[in-house]
PDB file of C-alpha atoms in Angstrom:
ATOM      1  CA  MET A1094      -0.082   0.053   0.170  1.00  0.00           C
ATOM      2  CA  TYR A1095       2.811   2.331   1.062  1.00  0.00           C
ATOM      3  CA  MET A1096       4.602   1.915  -2.441  1.00  0.00           C
ATOM      4  CA  LYS A1097       1.574   3.313  -4.360  1.00  0.00           C
ATOM      5  CA  ILE A1098       1.193   6.357  -1.680  1.00  0.00           C
ATOM      6  CA  LYS A1099       5.244   6.611  -2.250  1.00  0.00           C
ATOM      7  CA  ARG A1100       4.923   6.717  -6.033  1.00  0.00           C
ATOM      8  CA  LEU A1101       2.387   9.623  -5.704  1.00  0.00           C
ATOM      9  CA  ILE A1102       4.502  11.428  -3.533  1.00  0.00           C
ATOM     10  CA  ASP A1103       7.266  10.956  -5.757  1.00  0.00           C
ATOM     11  CA  ILE A1104       5.251  12.524  -8.901  1.00  0.00           C
ATOM     12  CA  ILE A1105       3.907  15.466  -6.799  1.00  0.00           C
ATOM     13  CA  LEU A1106       7.318  16.622  -5.278  1.00  0.00           C
ATOM     14  CA  SER A1107       9.247  16.091  -8.687  1.00  0.00           C
ATOM     15  CA  LEU A1108       6.662  18.166 -10.706  1.00  0.00           C
ATOM     16  CA  ILE A1109       6.934  20.801  -8.109  1.00  0.00           C
ATOM     17  CA  GLY A1110      10.810  20.623  -8.167  1.00  0.00           C
ATOM     18  CA  LEU A1111      10.820  20.695 -11.843  1.00  0.00           C
ATOM     19  CA  VAL A1112       9.118  24.220 -12.003  1.00  0.00           C
ATOM     20  CA  ALA A1113      10.375  25.517  -8.877  1.00  0.00           C
ATOM     21  CA  LEU A1114      13.972  24.701  -9.396  1.00  0.00           C
ATOM     22  CA  SER A1115      13.987  25.749 -13.390  1.00  0.00           C
ATOM     23  CA  PRO A1116      15.725  29.156 -12.839  1.00  0.00           C
ATOM     24  CA  ILE A1117      18.606  27.212 -11.175  1.00  0.00           C
ATOM     25  CA  PHE A1118      18.535  24.541 -13.957  1.00  0.00           C
ATOM     26  CA  LEU A1119      18.923  27.498 -16.345  1.00  0.00           C
ATOM     27  CA  ILE A1120      21.812  28.846 -14.528  1.00  0.00           C
ATOM     28  CA  LEU A1121      23.532  25.738 -14.167  1.00  0.00           C
ATOM     29  CA  ILE A1122      23.119  25.037 -17.789  1.00  0.00           C
ATOM     30  CA  ILE A1123      24.944  27.858 -18.908  1.00  0.00           C
ATOM     31  CA  ALA A1124      27.713  27.854 -16.316  1.00  0.00           C
ATOM     32  CA  ILE A1125      28.444  24.296 -17.722  1.00  0.00           C
ATOM     33  CA  LYS A1126      28.362  25.476 -21.598  1.00  0.00           C
ATOM     34  CA  LEU A1127      30.781  28.256 -20.468  1.00  0.00           C
ATOM     35  CA  ASP A1128      33.220  26.158 -18.385  1.00  0.00           C
ATOM     36  CA  SER A1129      34.039  23.342 -20.878  1.00  0.00           C
ATOM     37  CA  ARG A1130      32.929  21.683 -24.259  1.00  0.00           C
ATOM     38  CA  GLY A1131      30.436  18.971 -24.349  1.00  0.00           C
ATOM     39  CA  GLN A1132      26.893  18.095 -23.728  1.00  0.00           C
ATOM     40  CA  VAL A1133      25.134  19.772 -20.480  1.00  0.00           C
ATOM     41  CA  LEU A1134      23.491  16.387 -19.414  1.00  0.00           C
ATOM     42  CA  PHE A1135      25.265  13.325 -18.968  1.00  0.00           C
ATOM     43  CA  LYS A1136      23.627   9.903 -19.705  1.00  0.00           C
ATOM     44  CA  GLN A1137      24.678   6.410 -18.030  1.00  0.00           C
ATOM     45  CA  LYS A1138      23.057   3.095 -18.128  1.00  0.00           C
ATOM     46  CA  ARG A1139      22.065   2.263 -14.368  1.00  0.00           C
ATOM     47  CA  ILE A1140      20.170  -0.553 -12.720  1.00  0.00           C
ATOM     48  CA  GLY A1141      16.507  -0.046 -11.838  1.00  0.00           C
ATOM     49  CA  ILE A1142      14.118  -1.990 -10.004  1.00  0.00           C
ATOM     50  CA  HIS A1143      13.935  -5.630 -10.612  1.00  0.00           C
ATOM     51  CA  LYS A1144      17.576  -5.027 -12.284  1.00  0.00           C
ATOM     52  CA  ASN A1145      16.072  -3.414 -15.382  1.00  0.00           C
ATOM     53  CA  HIS A1146      18.298  -1.002 -17.018  1.00  0.00           C
ATOM     54  CA  PHE A1147      17.581   2.850 -17.509  1.00  0.00           C
ATOM     55  CA  ASN A1148      19.496   6.029 -17.943  1.00  0.00           C
ATOM     56  CA  ILE A1149      19.989   7.974 -15.198  1.00  0.00           C
ATOM     57  CA  LEU A1150      20.482  11.881 -15.967  1.00  0.00           C
ATOM     58  CA  LYS A1151      23.128  13.944 -14.310  1.00  0.00           C
ATOM     59  CA  PHE A1152      24.843  17.362 -15.375  1.00  0.00           C
ATOM     60  CA  ARG A1153      28.064  16.452 -16.860  1.00  0.00           C
ATOM     61  CA  THR A1154      30.855  16.979 -14.331  1.00  0.00           C
ATOM     62  CA  MET A1155      33.567  15.526 -16.154  1.00  0.00           C
ATOM     63  CA  ARG A1156      35.479  16.079 -19.580  1.00  0.00           C
ATOM     64  CA  ILE A1157      34.442  14.467 -22.810  1.00  0.00           C
ATOM     65  CA  ASP A1158      37.585  12.401 -22.960  1.00  0.00           C
ATOM     66  CA  THR A1159      36.680  10.558 -19.672  1.00  0.00           C
ATOM     67  CA  PRO A1160      36.585   6.821 -20.140  1.00  0.00           C
ATOM     68  CA  MET A1161      32.666   5.705 -20.621  1.00  0.00           C
ATOM     69  CA  ASP A1162      30.895   3.453 -18.198  1.00  0.00           C
ATOM     70  CA  THR A1163      33.980   3.423 -15.529  1.00  0.00           C
ATOM     71  CA  PRO A1164      33.062   4.220 -11.851  1.00  0.00           C
ATOM     72  CA  THR A1165      34.957   7.289 -10.887  1.00  0.00           C
ATOM     73  CA  HIS A1166      36.806   5.394  -8.127  1.00  0.00           C
ATOM     74  CA  LEU A1167      38.341   2.973 -10.988  1.00  0.00           C
ATOM     75  CA  LEU A1168      39.906   5.829 -12.894  1.00  0.00           C
ATOM     76  CA  GLU A1169      43.623   6.443 -12.663  1.00  0.00           C
ATOM     77  CA  ASN A1170      43.679   9.915 -11.174  1.00  0.00           C
ATOM     78  CA  PRO A1171      39.951  10.763 -11.407  1.00  0.00           C
ATOM     79  CA  LYS A1172      40.499  14.219 -10.519  1.00  0.00           C
ATOM     80  CA  GLN A1173      42.252  15.114 -13.517  1.00  0.00           C
ATOM     81  CA  TYR A1174      39.012  14.354 -15.815  1.00  0.00           C
ATOM     82  CA  ILE A1175      36.712  16.572 -13.269  1.00  0.00           C
ATOM     83  CA  THR A1176      35.995  20.035 -14.714  1.00  0.00           C
ATOM     84  CA  ASN A1177      35.982  23.283 -12.548  1.00  0.00           C
ATOM     85  CA  MET A1178      32.330  23.366 -12.867  1.00  0.00           C
ATOM     86  CA  GLY A1179      31.983  19.876 -12.083  1.00  0.00           C
ATOM     87  CA  ARG A1180      33.935  19.984  -8.874  1.00  0.00           C
ATOM     88  CA  ILE A1181      31.299  22.664  -7.465  1.00  0.00           C
ATOM     89  CA  LEU A1182      28.306  20.328  -8.657  1.00  0.00           C
ATOM     90  CA  ARG A1183      29.780  17.397  -6.980  1.00  0.00           C
ATOM     91  CA  LYS A1184      30.615  18.960  -3.815  1.00  0.00           C
ATOM     92  CA  THR A1185      26.986  20.181  -3.687  1.00  0.00           C
ATOM     93  CA  SER A1186      25.396  17.340  -4.929  1.00  0.00           C
ATOM     94  CA  LEU A1187      23.638  19.760  -7.749  1.00  0.00           C
ATOM     95  CA  ASP A1188      24.833  17.555 -10.543  1.00  0.00           C
ATOM     96  CA  GLU A1189      22.102  14.968  -9.331  1.00  0.00           C
ATOM     97  CA  LEU A1190      19.407  17.653  -9.993  1.00  0.00           C
ATOM     98  CA  PRO A1191      18.320  16.180 -13.592  1.00  0.00           C
ATOM     99  CA  GLN A1192      17.438  12.846 -11.740  1.00  0.00           C
ATOM    100  CA  ILE A1193      14.271  14.699 -10.933  1.00  0.00           C
ATOM    101  CA  TRP A1194      12.925  13.897 -14.200  1.00  0.00           C
ATOM    102  CA  ASN A1195      14.031  10.127 -13.882  1.00  0.00           C
ATOM    103  CA  ILE A1196      11.831  10.256 -10.714  1.00  0.00           C
ATOM    104  CA  PHE A1197       8.952  12.055 -12.496  1.00  0.00           C
ATOM    105  CA  VAL A1198       8.940   9.180 -15.034  1.00  0.00           C
ATOM    106  CA  GLY A1199       8.824   6.512 -12.671  1.00  0.00           C
ATOM    107  CA  GLN A1200      12.134   5.348 -13.147  1.00  0.00           C
ATOM    108  CA  MET A1201      13.481   6.332  -9.954  1.00  0.00           C
ATOM    109  CA  SER A1202      11.942   7.356  -6.294  1.00  0.00           C
ATOM    110  CA  ILE A1203      13.203  10.435  -4.394  1.00  0.00           C
ATOM    111  CA  ILE A1204      14.261   7.654  -1.591  1.00  0.00           C
ATOM    112  CA  GLY A1205      15.989   4.260  -2.199  1.00  0.00           C
ATOM    113  CA  PRO A1206      19.040   2.546  -2.719  1.00  0.00           C
ATOM    114  CA  ARG A1207      21.280   4.541  -5.287  1.00  0.00           C
ATOM    115  CA  PRO A1208      20.923   3.281  -8.701  1.00  0.00           C
ATOM    116  CA  ALA A1209      24.242   0.924  -9.382  1.00  0.00           C
ATOM    117  CA  LEU A1210      26.066   1.231 -12.638  1.00  0.00           C
ATOM    118  CA  TRP A1211      25.365  -1.603 -14.916  1.00  0.00           C
ATOM    119  CA  ASN A1212      28.444  -3.395 -14.759  1.00  0.00           C
ATOM    120  CA  GLN A1213      29.108  -2.869 -10.706  1.00  0.00           C
ATOM    121  CA  TYR A1214      28.270  -6.707 -10.627  1.00  0.00           C
ATOM    122  CA  ASP A1215      29.873  -6.809  -6.823  1.00  0.00           C
ATOM    123  CA  LEU A1216      27.582  -4.375  -5.541  1.00  0.00           C
ATOM    124  CA  ILE A1217      24.403  -5.763  -7.487  1.00  0.00           C
ATOM    125  CA  LYS A1218      25.403  -9.153  -6.096  1.00  0.00           C
ATOM    126  CA  GLU A1219      25.469  -8.168  -2.716  1.00  0.00           C
ATOM    127  CA  ARG A1220      22.135  -6.031  -2.946  1.00  0.00           C
ATOM    128  CA  ASP A1221      20.376  -9.345  -4.055  1.00  0.00           C
ATOM    129  CA  LEU A1222      21.256 -10.504  -0.563  1.00  0.00           C
ATOM    130  CA  TYR A1223      19.121  -8.025   1.019  1.00  0.00           C
ATOM    131  CA  GLY A1224      16.370  -7.656  -1.759  1.00  0.00           C
ATOM    132  CA  ALA A1225      17.839  -4.149  -2.443  1.00  0.00           C
ATOM    133  CA  ASN A1226      17.384  -4.466  -6.185  1.00  0.00           C
ATOM    134  CA  ASP A1227      13.663  -5.009  -5.909  1.00  0.00           C
ATOM    135  CA  VAL A1228      12.743  -1.490  -4.926  1.00  0.00           C
ATOM    136  CA  PRO A1229      12.879   1.502  -6.998  1.00  0.00           C
ATOM    137  CA  PRO A1230      16.398   3.033  -6.856  1.00  0.00           C
ATOM    138  CA  GLY A1231      16.636   6.657  -5.248  1.00  0.00           C
ATOM    139  CA  LEU A1232      17.993  10.077  -5.668  1.00  0.00           C
ATOM    140  CA  THR A1233      19.161   9.566  -1.948  1.00  0.00           C
ATOM    141  CA  GLY A1234      18.809   7.030   0.563  1.00  0.00           C
ATOM    142  CA  TRP A1235      19.769   5.476   3.834  1.00  0.00           C
ATOM    143  CA  ALA A1236      23.374   4.356   2.957  1.00  0.00           C
ATOM    144  CA  GLN A1237      24.099   8.190   1.542  1.00  0.00           C
ATOM    145  CA  ILE A1238      23.105   9.741   5.104  1.00  0.00           C
ATOM    146  CA  ASN A1239      25.502   7.046   6.802  1.00  0.00           C
ATOM    147  CA  GLY A1240      28.852   7.045   4.803  1.00  0.00           C
ATOM    148  CA  ARG A1241      28.001   7.704   1.174  1.00  0.00           C
ATOM    149  CA  ASP A1242      31.355   7.457  -1.109  1.00  0.00           C
ATOM    150  CA  GLU A1243      33.319   6.187   2.270  1.00  0.00           C
ATOM    151  CA  LEU A1244      31.206   2.884   2.730  1.00  0.00           C
ATOM    152  CA  PRO A1245      32.886  -0.222   1.280  1.00  0.00           C
ATOM    153  CA  ILE A1246      30.401  -2.368  -1.090  1.00  0.00           C
ATOM    154  CA  LYS A1247      29.542  -4.845   1.448  1.00  0.00           C
ATOM    155  CA  GLU A1248      28.357  -1.900   4.036  1.00  0.00           C
ATOM    156  CA  LYS A1249      26.769  -0.294   1.696  1.00  0.00           C
ATOM    157  CA  ALA A1250      24.604  -2.975   0.689  1.00  0.00           C
ATOM    158  CA  LYS A1251      23.786  -4.041   3.973  1.00  0.00           C
ATOM    159  CA  LEU A1252      22.392  -0.427   4.717  1.00  0.00           C
ATOM    160  CA  ASP A1253      20.321  -0.578   1.568  1.00  0.00           C
ATOM    161  CA  GLY A1254      18.730  -3.810   2.913  1.00  0.00           C
ATOM    162  CA  GLU A1255      18.173  -1.971   6.131  1.00  0.00           C
ATOM    163  CA  TYR A1256      16.380   0.580   4.198  1.00  0.00           C
ATOM    164  CA  VAL A1257      13.983  -2.155   2.355  1.00  0.00           C
ATOM    165  CA  GLU A1258      13.486  -3.997   5.704  1.00  0.00           C
ATOM    166  CA  LYS A1259      12.335  -0.658   7.285  1.00  0.00           C
ATOM    167  CA  LEU A1260      10.614   0.726   4.127  1.00  0.00           C
ATOM    168  CA  SER A1261       8.125   3.184   5.440  1.00  0.00           C
ATOM    169  CA  PHE A1262       6.981   6.835   5.103  1.00  0.00           C
ATOM    170  CA  TRP A1263       8.621   7.807   8.479  1.00  0.00           C
ATOM    171  CA  MET A1264      11.786   6.069   7.101  1.00  0.00           C
ATOM    172  CA  ASP A1265      11.752   8.065   3.874  1.00  0.00           C
ATOM    173  CA  VAL A1266      11.464  11.130   6.043  1.00  0.00           C
ATOM    174  CA  LYS A1267      14.333  10.424   7.891  1.00  0.00           C
ATOM    175  CA  CYS A1268      16.384   9.861   4.703  1.00  0.00           C
ATOM    176  CA  PHE A1269      15.189  13.158   3.337  1.00  0.00           C
ATOM    177  CA  PHE A1270      15.848  15.236   6.097  1.00  0.00           C
ATOM    178  CA  GLY A1271      19.304  13.237   6.744  1.00  0.00           C
ATOM    179  CA  THR A1272      20.400  13.980   3.031  1.00  0.00           C
ATOM    180  CA  ILE A1273      19.581  17.788   3.680  1.00  0.00           C
ATOM    181  CA  LEU A1274      22.027  17.686   6.671  1.00  0.00           C
ATOM    182  CA  SER A1275      24.671  15.483   4.793  1.00  0.00           C
ATOM    183  CA  VAL A1276      24.866  18.060   1.827  1.00  0.00           C
ATOM    184  CA  ALA A1277      25.235  21.019   4.217  1.00  0.00           C
ATOM    185  CA  LYS A1278      27.865  19.393   5.975  1.00  0.00           C
ATOM    186  CA  ARG A1279      29.451  17.643   2.984  1.00  0.00           C
ATOM    187  CA  ASP A1280      29.587  14.305   4.634  1.00  0.00           C
ATOM    188  CA  GLY A1281      31.093  11.150   3.032  1.00  0.00           C
ATOM    189  CA  VAL A1282      31.837  13.106  -0.173  1.00  0.00           C
ATOM    190  CA  VAL A1283      35.100  11.710  -1.609  1.00  0.00           C
ATOM    191  CA  GLU A1284      36.241  12.313  -5.421  1.00  0.00           C
ATOM    192  CA  GLY A1285      37.069   9.105  -6.898  1.00  0.00           C
ATOM    193  CA  GLY A1286      36.784   7.160  -3.933  1.00  0.00           C
ATOM    194  CA  THR A1287      34.952   4.366  -2.305  1.00  0.00           C
ATOM    195  CA  GLY A1288      35.356   2.105   0.604  1.00  0.00           C
ATOM    196  CA  VAL A1289      37.614   4.987   2.142  1.00  0.00           C
ATOM    197  CA  ARG A1290      36.395   4.324   5.492  1.00  0.00           C
ATOM    198  CA  GLN A1291      37.681   0.863   5.297  1.00  0.00           C
ATOM    199  CA  GLU A1292      41.178   1.814   3.785  1.00  0.00           C
ATOM    200  CA  VAL A1293      41.593   4.267   6.884  1.00  0.00           C
ATOM    201  CA  SER A1294      40.493   1.654   9.404  1.00  0.00           C
ATOM    202  CA  ASN A1295      43.007  -0.866   7.630  1.00  0.00           C
ATOM    203  CA  ALA A1296      45.763   1.869   7.436  1.00  0.00           C
ATOM    204  CA  LYS A1297      45.154   2.453  11.171  1.00  0.00           C
ATOM    205  CA  VAL A1298      45.928  -1.064  12.183  1.00  0.00           C
ATOM    206  CA  SER A1299      49.098  -1.100   9.799  1.00  0.00           C
ATOM    207  CA  ASN A1300      50.296   1.878  11.694  1.00  0.00           C
ATOM    208  CA  SER A1301      49.555   0.364  14.940  1.00  0.00           C
ATOM    209  CA  SER A1302      51.545  -2.916  14.147  1.00  0.00           C
ATOM    210  CA  GLU A1303      54.342  -0.626  13.216  1.00  0.00           C
ATOM    211  CA  LYS A1304      54.877   0.846  16.397  1.00  0.00           C
TER     212      LYS A1304
END
């Protein structure tokens, strides 16, 4: 029952968002075009509900010569590909705004597990263990307010599973306002990184053993 209400909320809020944020969209479009060559929007094949594929929309933050379909953390020196405007968009999460359209047409939800790349087989497999591939992917979610880029894949999938288990209106409200706080504080944003929390932890263990 809640999933039908959730979809209705997505349609209403995404429509309001498209209209209300149109001036910001226009400003960002102009800024991106002035900053670097290439299209304003970036399309990328992602995993949707029941592992169906769809094209996620983002404002382009990287140069047009960036290798395609490669997660940022797998690029060699990913910072070299990020444009000046792209750095601002990523730090503020404004690059995600075009996904409001993905939400409006039903490919995504406002709250849910972040959609994996079609070739992130390890993450997709881990999410299968928790049923996290059987709900609509989201603009933001439980994992995003509990670590974001810092999370190793297994922990991220476990948090996505926790969201599915506790899926409710109040869980979505908690994720929504938690996201606002995380974006304001820029928590868990690591350019070109994933699993950083685990790497830091391992480094601490290594340093302790050397003493």
